[in-house]
């Protein structure tokens, strides 16, 4: 299959290794990966902060950038959720009926990574190897908007060497919430603290999730505490293989940008 | 002990300020200067203090986790929960679509059964009506069933100004009233207090514990505390001549009103006094008697996590020889029609005040209800209060959510609270007459993100941020606002040398 | 303009001309097909979960079982005159010497130790007894003020679920749906039985 990769603005700019891992993984599974060069952002941050008018051209750009794609995959639950639940609505409100219909059609062809692997490709064992103790945080938009369910866990359970430990109170939000983390920094931090306490209680080396944004939040907190636990995106774990393990590597995933 | 903020005095009016705003259709919002829909501080400011109150955090964490588990259990045993939820949602939608018609039908039915219906445009008018009705009976005290509508309009204060004492009879309301505190939860207004604090309030304020001969033996066991409240209120119930209640539902077809409760204080108020005055928001209607079969299943399981609450009372007008012989129903607008005018926001009027959204909300669990500044806290408060008052009077509330969506999942009538929050944020942004620095940034970013070339340049500029890191894996913790909001408690990774799209293009020869 | 006219006109303005036509999906359960015996078991389970006591008996043993119920609620040796019965309660159910409710002021009922009533319908799934203000159920105050409430539920009165109960009830009657003794969860959201309503509920279930 020819898969168009939507990296998302955040991953592209600050966590390129996540997109690279996604591409490597899909290639390893025998698919051709293309990266449409016109891509930028899905518009979610603007919509969720109240700038829905300003989101219109961003969404339009997104629809344009992926116009020819047969199937789009993205390593971000919340961006895919925005594509499914917000884009057409924002365009419609701005009177862009035609574009809204295109956005809807594009949303149908757009998949979050774990859903693409399990539902579209029908694989749970992607041949990965990652010999670490890992806990999984189900991010809110993956959980409640996309309903990814236990797909990420199915994928993780099939990873060789991986010791999966359950995260207490896993379904509680980590406190990121986009601009919420800045506008309501104190409350966000209180939520993060509880999330970190739960993560640390598992004694996992790695906390993983399907959203780079939430991981940046949890990881930023763990790093500030100088804790030994780091955050690694699900795609990075799934892209890791035995061949790629190097002597210097600790919990660092095998594929880097 | 938790130091609860005193209930803020109603927002003072600047001289010459309008009493209330209007929506674009000219529909007035709830007036300023009366009632409890507006806080005196923004949410982030109030939350900052609440977060430091360890006792509050412990009390709330304990209470909300208890109720979450109970709710999950009893909801889980209903095989058709989702069907009931969708029916509840549709019933409320169809009610809103015919609200005028149904209210007139309700009025006819109540009147035909010996009740009197009053209409109140806003809090002031409702307070005046109720005060006049109480005065007409000659009573100088009333007993009250817990009611959000009367909290919203500040009825107790209005009665007090007229020399009438209102006795709250719900246990939690009583705790709040005796403690000179403000409610912090829809269902359990004293959820922020633990047993030890409640014991202290009772010992300090209940007449039965005063005086030299009083038996001050009161352990902090919930059962004993409930008994103390029983003793305290018994006499008041038996002598009361006037009761004031809210209503959970009103059936347009039959004129039936319903109050759902647990303790029996509601039954006391609805049964013993000669006069009953019910204040009800105009959105509390359901079209037919049959419709209660949906809500009586949804509400108790969602609110107290019980299969059914101990007592549900229904009545239609006046029943000779049984209960109050004089019945008044006050139908309250107070900004509801302004909410109804918003096609996205009107869904907030579907709320049946179960409080499930509060109990599952990670923000509410940590900040408590007082931070919201309104009698309606938590997720539903964050969408209802700003709409009742006009968004600009409660502008920080729509942002008081991480949009995690737990409220939507828990809501028994499937109100899409996150979508309304996002909608109200946009209403706030679009209401700004002056350009804010934030708007400048978002507009610039919008421009960049819609022009791929410009976007690549922007990304490169962001990448230069790595120079600040001087080779370290994270950026320095002290950065200027608004980034400081992040870096005060979280590290930011140093931006990579190359973006993904750059790296990909390089590898693939573009 | 009167407040009534103004509120109604605001609603019309808010809704505008084009009002949605909403179809209400009623695909939830409206009947419980379980056999009567099983429904009674569910009812008992729910009532006991609420900390109510349940006594079983045949149609001929109601009187004796009511007496046993009062033993449970009041302790042996209770005074029959301190028991008030709803006026429509059959003679065979009443303890000898019990007081029948009359037109006395409602607050005087507080002086009684216990109340005996029948019910209009009982809902198994939620453990709910519905009293409807009829002579058998009594006026509302009678089942409220005395501290112990004994209700007799007859065989044909048990339905499975809420949707089966409502059609049997008169929407204009003063109804009280009772699910266990009065209770509160207002202190740390922990349920405690017994506040203002009767603290003891004993159900006599007739087969
Ligand atoms: S919004 Fe929904 S969950 Fe929240 S109180 Fe209202 S009905 Fe309950």
mmCIF file of C-alpha atoms in Angstrom, chain B residues 80-404:
data_model
loop_
_atom_site.group_PDB
_atom_site.id
_atom_site.type_symbol
_atom_site.label_atom_id
_atom_site.label_comp_id
_atom_site.label_asym_id
_atom_site.label_seq_id
_atom_site.Cartn_x
_atom_site.Cartn_y
_atom_site.Cartn_z
ATOM 1 C CA UNK B 80 -29.271 -0.706 27.634
ATOM 2 C CA UNK B 81 -27.480 2.261 29.173
ATOM 3 C CA UNK B 82 -26.416 3.667 25.814
ATOM 4 C CA UNK B 83 -29.957 3.372 24.449
ATOM 5 C CA UNK B 84 -31.324 5.177 27.494
ATOM 6 C CA UNK B 85 -28.691 7.846 27.068
ATOM 7 C CA UNK B 86 -29.587 8.449 23.454
ATOM 8 C CA UNK B 87 -33.290 8.517 24.322
ATOM 9 C CA UNK B 88 -32.576 11.038 27.080
ATOM 10 C CA UNK B 89 -30.635 13.220 24.703
ATOM 11 C CA UNK B 90 -33.334 13.110 22.034
ATOM 12 C CA UNK B 91 -36.079 13.807 24.581
ATOM 13 C CA UNK B 92 -34.269 16.926 25.700
ATOM 14 C CA UNK B 93 -33.694 18.010 22.115
ATOM 15 C CA UNK B 94 -37.332 17.601 21.287
ATOM 16 C CA UNK B 95 -38.310 19.456 24.461
ATOM 17 C CA UNK B 96 -36.116 22.415 23.547
ATOM 18 C CA UNK B 97 -37.532 22.507 20.024
ATOM 19 C CA UNK B 98 -41.067 22.960 21.431
ATOM 20 C CA UNK B 99 -40.281 24.721 24.665
ATOM 21 C CA UNK B 100 -42.823 27.528 24.280
ATOM 22 C CA UNK B 101 -45.659 25.161 23.495
ATOM 23 C CA UNK B 102 -44.772 22.774 26.315
ATOM 24 C CA UNK B 103 -44.469 25.512 28.924
ATOM 25 C CA UNK B 104 -47.948 26.729 28.075
ATOM 26 C CA UNK B 105 -49.203 23.160 28.331
ATOM 27 C CA UNK B 106 -47.552 22.781 31.723
ATOM 28 C CA UNK B 107 -49.085 26.037 32.892
ATOM 29 C CA UNK B 108 -52.561 24.876 31.832
ATOM 30 C CA UNK B 109 -52.184 21.555 33.597
ATOM 31 C CA UNK B 110 -50.826 22.986 36.834
ATOM 32 C CA UNK B 111 -53.514 25.637 36.895
ATOM 33 C CA UNK B 112 -56.251 23.089 36.219
ATOM 34 C CA UNK B 113 -55.084 21.163 39.270
ATOM 35 C CA UNK B 114 -55.213 24.068 41.636
ATOM 36 C CA UNK B 115 -51.676 25.441 41.340
ATOM 37 C CA UNK B 116 -50.656 28.954 40.359
ATOM 38 C CA UNK B 117 -47.968 29.564 37.759
ATOM 39 C CA UNK B 118 -45.694 32.613 37.802
ATOM 40 C CA UNK B 119 -43.180 33.642 35.165
ATOM 41 C CA UNK B 120 -39.894 35.317 36.017
ATOM 42 C CA UNK B 121 -37.710 37.001 33.429
ATOM 43 C CA UNK B 122 -34.693 36.979 35.704
ATOM 44 C CA UNK B 123 -33.324 36.467 39.205
ATOM 45 C CA UNK B 124 -34.656 39.754 40.545
ATOM 46 C CA UNK B 125 -38.152 39.054 39.347
ATOM 47 C CA UNK B 126 -38.129 35.484 40.698
ATOM 48 C CA UNK B 127 -36.845 36.665 44.081
ATOM 49 C CA UNK B 128 -39.526 39.329 44.235
ATOM 50 C CA UNK B 129 -42.272 36.840 43.375
ATOM 51 C CA UNK B 130 -41.173 34.338 45.994
ATOM 52 C CA UNK B 131 -40.704 37.010 48.657
ATOM 53 C CA UNK B 132 -44.171 38.363 47.975
ATOM 54 C CA UNK B 133 -45.703 34.886 48.156
ATOM 55 C CA UNK B 134 -44.023 34.121 51.469
ATOM 56 C CA UNK B 135 -45.031 37.482 52.906
ATOM 57 C CA UNK B 136 -48.621 36.837 51.886
ATOM 58 C CA UNK B 137 -48.682 33.792 54.165
ATOM 59 C CA UNK B 138 -47.445 35.846 57.095
ATOM 60 C CA UNK B 139 -44.579 33.423 57.730
ATOM 61 C CA UNK B 140 -41.144 34.736 58.653
ATOM 62 C CA UNK B 141 -39.279 31.518 57.980
ATOM 63 C CA UNK B 142 -39.283 28.861 55.253
ATOM 64 C CA UNK B 143 -37.827 25.395 54.889
ATOM 65 C CA UNK B 144 -35.966 24.692 51.673
ATOM 66 C CA UNK B 145 -35.273 21.607 49.635
ATOM 67 C CA UNK B 146 -31.902 21.751 47.925
ATOM 68 C CA UNK B 147 -32.377 23.551 44.645
ATOM 69 C CA UNK B 148 -29.839 24.823 42.158
ATOM 70 C CA UNK B 149 -32.233 27.386 40.702
ATOM 71 C CA UNK B 150 -32.726 29.156 44.033
ATOM 72 C CA UNK B 151 -28.966 29.099 44.649
ATOM 73 C CA UNK B 152 -28.436 30.586 41.229
ATOM 74 C CA UNK B 153 -30.743 33.530 41.871
ATOM 75 C CA UNK B 154 -29.556 34.155 45.442
ATOM 76 C CA UNK B 155 -33.016 33.610 46.895
ATOM 77 C CA UNK B 156 -31.856 33.122 50.469
ATOM 78 C CA UNK B 157 -30.216 36.541 50.488
ATOM 79 C CA UNK B 158 -33.296 38.140 48.981
ATOM 80 C CA UNK B 159 -35.512 36.533 51.618
ATOM 81 C CA UNK B 160 -33.145 37.580 54.347
ATOM 82 C CA UNK B 161 -33.303 41.156 53.137
ATOM 83 C CA UNK B 162 -37.067 40.915 53.577
ATOM 84 C CA UNK B 163 -36.698 39.549 57.098
ATOM 85 C CA UNK B 164 -37.457 35.944 56.188
ATOM 86 C CA UNK B 165 -35.180 33.160 57.399
ATOM 87 C CA UNK B 166 -34.565 30.295 54.992
ATOM 88 C CA UNK B 167 -33.588 26.976 56.546
ATOM 89 C CA UNK B 168 -31.698 24.707 54.188
ATOM 90 C CA UNK B 169 -32.693 21.121 54.969
ATOM 91 C CA UNK B 170 -30.504 18.989 52.728
ATOM 92 C CA UNK B 171 -27.644 17.756 54.888
ATOM 93 C CA UNK B 172 -24.901 19.133 52.669
ATOM 94 C CA UNK B 173 -26.714 22.435 52.174
ATOM 95 C CA UNK B 174 -27.138 22.634 55.906
ATOM 96 C CA UNK B 175 -23.407 22.110 56.407
ATOM 97 C CA UNK B 176 -22.718 24.889 53.941
ATOM 98 C CA UNK B 177 -25.268 27.204 55.517
ATOM 99 C CA UNK B 178 -24.105 26.593 59.084
ATOM 100 C CA UNK B 179 -20.475 26.911 58.050
ATOM 101 C CA UNK B 180 -21.191 30.220 56.313
ATOM 102 C CA UNK B 181 -19.633 28.683 53.271
ATOM 103 C CA UNK B 182 -20.489 28.400 49.570
ATOM 104 C CA UNK B 183 -21.586 25.215 47.808
ATOM 105 C CA UNK B 184 -18.912 23.519 45.734
ATOM 106 C CA UNK B 185 -20.774 20.670 44.065
ATOM 107 C CA UNK B 186 -24.187 20.302 42.418
ATOM 108 C CA UNK B 187 -25.269 17.233 44.328
ATOM 109 C CA UNK B 188 -23.138 17.372 47.447
ATOM 110 C CA UNK B 189 -22.560 21.073 48.093
ATOM 111 C CA UNK B 190 -20.272 20.298 51.046
ATOM 112 C CA UNK B 191 -18.144 17.757 49.197
ATOM 113 C CA UNK B 192 -15.093 19.858 50.094
ATOM 114 C CA UNK B 193 -15.604 19.163 53.795
ATOM 115 C CA UNK B 194 -14.608 15.953 55.527
ATOM 116 C CA UNK B 195 -16.229 14.386 58.556
ATOM 117 C CA UNK B 196 -13.965 16.082 61.054
ATOM 118 C CA UNK B 197 -14.669 19.505 59.611
ATOM 119 C CA UNK B 198 -18.411 18.811 59.545
ATOM 120 C CA UNK B 199 -18.334 17.737 63.154
ATOM 121 C CA UNK B 200 -16.606 20.952 64.087
ATOM 122 C CA UNK B 201 -19.234 23.055 62.253
ATOM 123 C CA UNK B 202 -22.092 21.192 63.926
ATOM 124 C CA UNK B 203 -20.626 21.501 67.407
ATOM 125 C CA UNK B 204 -20.000 25.164 66.878
ATOM 126 C CA UNK B 205 -23.344 26.168 65.385
ATOM 127 C CA UNK B 206 -26.182 23.778 66.263
ATOM 128 C CA UNK B 207 -28.260 24.984 69.212
ATOM 129 C CA UNK B 208 -28.461 21.415 70.591
ATOM 130 C CA UNK B 209 -24.729 21.517 71.349
ATOM 131 C CA UNK B 210 -24.696 24.942 73.002
ATOM 132 C CA UNK B 211 -25.230 25.878 76.607
ATOM 133 C CA UNK B 212 -23.652 24.531 79.777
ATOM 134 C CA UNK B 213 -25.805 21.388 79.956
ATOM 135 C CA UNK B 214 -25.493 20.404 76.319
ATOM 136 C CA UNK B 215 -24.250 16.928 75.576
ATOM 137 C CA UNK B 216 -21.329 17.680 73.333
ATOM 138 C CA UNK B 217 -20.524 14.073 72.661
ATOM 139 C CA UNK B 218 -20.484 13.965 68.867
ATOM 140 C CA UNK B 219 -18.112 11.520 67.213
ATOM 141 C CA UNK B 220 -17.201 12.258 63.588
ATOM 142 C CA UNK B 221 -18.943 9.118 62.356
ATOM 143 C CA UNK B 222 -21.159 9.957 59.332
ATOM 144 C CA UNK B 223 -24.117 8.189 60.928
ATOM 145 C CA UNK B 224 -23.906 10.243 64.103
ATOM 146 C CA UNK B 225 -23.473 13.448 62.143
ATOM 147 C CA UNK B 226 -26.581 12.632 60.104
ATOM 148 C CA UNK B 227 -28.472 12.018 63.338
ATOM 149 C CA UNK B 228 -27.427 15.400 64.661
ATOM 150 C CA UNK B 229 -28.869 16.982 61.520
ATOM 151 C CA UNK B 230 -32.086 15.002 61.996
ATOM 152 C CA UNK B 231 -32.512 16.352 65.484
ATOM 153 C CA UNK B 232 -31.607 19.854 64.412
ATOM 154 C CA UNK B 233 -34.207 19.964 61.632
ATOM 155 C CA UNK B 234 -37.055 17.878 63.023
ATOM 156 C CA UNK B 235 -38.634 20.727 64.922
ATOM 157 C CA UNK B 236 -38.247 23.089 61.992
ATOM 158 C CA UNK B 237 -40.035 20.693 59.662
ATOM 159 C CA UNK B 238 -42.923 20.240 62.015
ATOM 160 C CA UNK B 239 -43.543 23.942 62.497
ATOM 161 C CA UNK B 240 -42.878 25.102 58.925
ATOM 162 C CA UNK B 241 -45.744 26.771 57.107
ATOM 163 C CA UNK B 242 -43.995 27.461 53.844
ATOM 164 C CA UNK B 243 -41.577 25.335 51.841
ATOM 165 C CA UNK B 244 -39.491 26.269 48.843
ATOM 166 C CA UNK B 245 -38.245 23.652 46.437
ATOM 167 C CA UNK B 246 -36.749 23.238 43.026
ATOM 168 C CA UNK B 247 -37.838 20.543 40.609
ATOM 169 C CA UNK B 248 -35.922 17.849 38.812
ATOM 170 C CA UNK B 249 -38.603 17.364 36.187
ATOM 171 C CA UNK B 250 -41.936 18.809 35.189
ATOM 172 C CA UNK B 251 -44.226 16.881 32.877
ATOM 173 C CA UNK B 252 -45.977 19.188 30.436
ATOM 174 C CA UNK B 253 -48.676 16.699 29.503
ATOM 175 C CA UNK B 254 -49.870 16.086 33.062
ATOM 176 C CA UNK B 255 -48.619 19.034 35.118
ATOM 177 C CA UNK B 256 -46.669 16.638 37.319
ATOM 178 C CA UNK B 257 -43.565 17.883 39.145
ATOM 179 C CA UNK B 258 -40.860 15.593 40.452
ATOM 180 C CA UNK B 259 -38.222 15.960 43.141
ATOM 181 C CA UNK B 260 -35.549 13.300 43.435
ATOM 182 C CA UNK B 261 -33.808 13.063 46.813
ATOM 183 C CA UNK B 262 -32.357 10.770 49.453
ATOM 184 C CA UNK B 263 -32.788 11.992 52.983
ATOM 185 C CA UNK B 264 -36.504 12.603 53.259
ATOM 186 C CA UNK B 265 -35.993 16.319 53.857
ATOM 187 C CA UNK B 266 -37.572 16.834 50.456
ATOM 188 C CA UNK B 267 -40.620 14.817 51.457
ATOM 189 C CA UNK B 268 -40.897 16.809 54.677
ATOM 190 C CA UNK B 269 -40.899 20.073 52.744
ATOM 191 C CA UNK B 270 -43.190 18.860 49.992
ATOM 192 C CA UNK B 271 -45.694 17.306 52.382
ATOM 193 C CA UNK B 272 -46.005 19.109 55.713
ATOM 194 C CA UNK B 273 -46.236 22.871 55.106
ATOM 195 C CA UNK B 274 -49.439 24.521 54.018
ATOM 196 C CA UNK B 275 -47.782 26.378 51.145
ATOM 197 C CA UNK B 276 -45.290 25.077 48.618
ATOM 198 C CA UNK B 277 -43.384 27.328 46.242
ATOM 199 C CA UNK B 278 -41.361 25.617 43.520
ATOM 200 C CA UNK B 279 -38.794 27.553 41.511
ATOM 201 C CA UNK B 280 -37.852 25.846 38.281
ATOM 202 C CA UNK B 281 -35.712 26.742 35.290
ATOM 203 C CA UNK B 282 -37.775 26.676 32.118
ATOM 204 C CA UNK B 283 -35.585 23.918 30.698
ATOM 205 C CA UNK B 284 -36.544 21.285 33.270
ATOM 206 C CA UNK B 285 -39.535 20.111 31.255
ATOM 207 C CA UNK B 286 -40.217 16.748 29.745
ATOM 208 C CA UNK B 287 -43.090 16.359 27.310
ATOM 209 C CA UNK B 288 -44.920 13.276 28.616
ATOM 210 C CA UNK B 289 -45.357 11.156 31.719
ATOM 211 C CA UNK B 290 -43.827 8.238 29.895
ATOM 212 C CA UNK B 291 -40.604 10.204 29.396
ATOM 213 C CA UNK B 292 -39.852 9.939 33.090
ATOM 214 C CA UNK B 293 -39.166 6.239 32.530
ATOM 215 C CA UNK B 294 -35.929 7.299 30.855
ATOM 216 C CA UNK B 295 -34.791 9.965 33.289
ATOM 217 C CA UNK B 296 -35.687 8.046 36.437
ATOM 218 C CA UNK B 297 -33.287 5.387 35.228
ATOM 219 C CA UNK B 298 -30.529 7.756 34.128
ATOM 220 C CA UNK B 299 -30.456 10.190 37.032
ATOM 221 C CA UNK B 300 -29.969 8.125 40.217
ATOM 222 C CA UNK B 301 -27.314 5.862 38.763
ATOM 223 C CA UNK B 302 -25.386 8.862 37.451
ATOM 224 C CA UNK B 303 -25.648 11.011 40.522
ATOM 225 C CA UNK B 304 -25.356 9.021 43.735
ATOM 226 C CA UNK B 305 -24.405 5.777 42.053
ATOM 227 C CA UNK B 306 -27.525 4.058 43.325
ATOM 228 C CA UNK B 307 -29.978 1.945 41.375
ATOM 229 C CA UNK B 308 -32.637 4.320 42.651
ATOM 230 C CA UNK B 309 -32.482 7.167 45.094
ATOM 231 C CA UNK B 310 -34.365 6.570 48.357
ATOM 232 C CA UNK B 311 -37.198 8.990 47.600
ATOM 233 C CA UNK B 312 -38.779 10.403 44.491
ATOM 234 C CA UNK B 313 -41.848 12.565 45.057
ATOM 235 C CA UNK B 314 -44.238 13.616 42.329
ATOM 236 C CA UNK B 315 -47.277 15.851 42.580
ATOM 237 C CA UNK B 316 -49.619 17.740 40.319
ATOM 238 C CA UNK B 317 -51.130 20.921 41.649
ATOM 239 C CA UNK B 318 -52.917 20.435 44.942
ATOM 240 C CA UNK B 319 -54.319 17.191 46.389
ATOM 241 C CA UNK B 320 -57.138 17.780 48.877
ATOM 242 C CA UNK B 321 -56.320 16.276 52.239
ATOM 243 C CA UNK B 322 -52.753 15.387 51.326
ATOM 244 C CA UNK B 323 -49.855 17.817 51.408
ATOM 245 C CA UNK B 324 -49.739 21.579 50.787
ATOM 246 C CA UNK B 325 -53.058 23.133 49.930
ATOM 247 C CA UNK B 326 -51.465 26.086 48.184
ATOM 248 C CA UNK B 327 -48.998 25.511 45.355
ATOM 249 C CA UNK B 328 -47.029 28.052 43.331
ATOM 250 C CA UNK B 329 -44.745 27.279 40.434
ATOM 251 C CA UNK B 330 -42.235 29.941 39.407
ATOM 252 C CA UNK B 331 -40.846 29.473 35.898
ATOM 253 C CA UNK B 332 -37.427 31.067 35.620
ATOM 254 C CA UNK B 333 -35.629 32.368 32.542
ATOM 255 C CA UNK B 334 -32.548 34.226 33.910
ATOM 256 C CA UNK B 335 -30.488 33.839 30.755
ATOM 257 C CA UNK B 336 -31.809 30.468 29.653
ATOM 258 C CA UNK B 337 -33.432 31.842 26.522
ATOM 259 C CA UNK B 338 -30.094 33.423 25.621
ATOM 260 C CA UNK B 339 -28.526 29.970 25.907
ATOM 261 C CA UNK B 340 -31.323 28.516 23.810
ATOM 262 C CA UNK B 341 -30.489 30.950 21.035
ATOM 263 C CA UNK B 342 -27.053 29.393 20.548
ATOM 264 C CA UNK B 343 -27.397 26.343 18.356
ATOM 265 C CA UNK B 344 -24.230 24.749 19.693
ATOM 266 C CA UNK B 345 -24.444 25.928 23.287
ATOM 267 C CA UNK B 346 -28.116 25.130 23.879
ATOM 268 C CA UNK B 347 -27.246 21.524 24.529
ATOM 269 C CA UNK B 348 -26.117 22.706 27.978
ATOM 270 C CA UNK B 349 -29.807 23.157 28.800
ATOM 271 C CA UNK B 350 -30.264 19.390 28.558
ATOM 272 C CA UNK B 351 -28.443 18.950 31.853
ATOM 273 C CA UNK B 352 -30.320 17.006 34.527
ATOM 274 C CA UNK B 353 -27.853 18.107 37.254
ATOM 275 C CA UNK B 354 -26.643 14.635 38.110
ATOM 276 C CA UNK B 355 -23.065 15.838 38.721
ATOM 277 C CA UNK B 356 -21.434 12.817 37.057
ATOM 278 C CA UNK B 357 -19.349 15.180 34.934
ATOM 279 C CA UNK B 358 -17.967 16.866 38.040
ATOM 280 C CA UNK B 359 -17.078 13.568 39.643
ATOM 281 C CA UNK B 360 -15.075 12.348 36.659
ATOM 282 C CA UNK B 361 -13.434 15.679 35.836
ATOM 283 C CA UNK B 362 -9.695 15.737 36.570
ATOM 284 C CA UNK B 363 -9.767 19.527 36.806
ATOM 285 C CA UNK B 364 -12.695 19.634 39.232
ATOM 286 C CA UNK B 365 -11.171 16.879 41.315
ATOM 287 C CA UNK B 366 -8.134 19.039 41.941
ATOM 288 C CA UNK B 367 -9.457 22.585 42.058
ATOM 289 C CA UNK B 368 -12.815 21.973 43.720
ATOM 290 C CA UNK B 369 -16.005 23.823 42.974
ATOM 291 C CA UNK B 370 -15.273 27.243 44.470
ATOM 292 C CA UNK B 371 -12.661 27.943 41.818
ATOM 293 C CA UNK B 372 -15.421 28.168 39.220
ATOM 294 C CA UNK B 373 -16.980 31.138 41.025
ATOM 295 C CA UNK B 374 -20.526 30.057 40.139
ATOM 296 C CA UNK B 375 -23.076 27.754 41.753
ATOM 297 C CA UNK B 376 -22.577 25.582 38.692
ATOM 298 C CA UNK B 377 -19.035 24.208 38.924
ATOM 299 C CA UNK B 378 -17.186 21.546 36.993
ATOM 300 C CA UNK B 379 -17.575 20.786 33.309
ATOM 301 C CA UNK B 380 -21.266 21.655 33.102
ATOM 302 C CA UNK B 381 -20.604 24.867 34.995
ATOM 303 C CA UNK B 382 -17.823 25.757 32.589
ATOM 304 C CA UNK B 383 -20.313 25.670 29.721
ATOM 305 C CA UNK B 384 -23.470 26.809 31.497
ATOM 306 C CA UNK B 385 -22.321 29.752 33.631
ATOM 307 C CA UNK B 386 -20.645 31.660 30.778
ATOM 308 C CA UNK B 387 -23.703 31.224 28.623
ATOM 309 C CA UNK B 388 -26.158 32.340 31.301
ATOM 310 C CA UNK B 389 -24.101 35.443 32.063
ATOM 311 C CA UNK B 390 -22.669 36.114 28.636
ATOM 312 C CA UNK B 391 -19.215 34.721 27.883
ATOM 313 C CA UNK B 392 -17.338 37.893 28.754
ATOM 314 C CA UNK B 393 -18.600 37.782 32.358
ATOM 315 C CA UNK B 394 -17.092 34.328 32.849
ATOM 316 C CA UNK B 395 -14.415 34.387 30.188
ATOM 317 C CA UNK B 396 -11.914 32.120 31.935
ATOM 318 C CA UNK B 397 -14.336 29.230 32.437
ATOM 319 C CA UNK B 398 -14.396 27.795 28.916
ATOM 320 C CA UNK B 399 -10.618 27.376 29.247
ATOM 321 C CA UNK B 400 -10.860 25.534 32.567
ATOM 322 C CA UNK B 401 -10.660 22.144 30.899
ATOM 323 C CA UNK B 402 -8.011 19.988 29.302
ATOM 324 C CA UNK B 403 -10.715 18.723 26.885
ATOM 325 C CA UNK B 404 -10.060 15.182 28.047
#
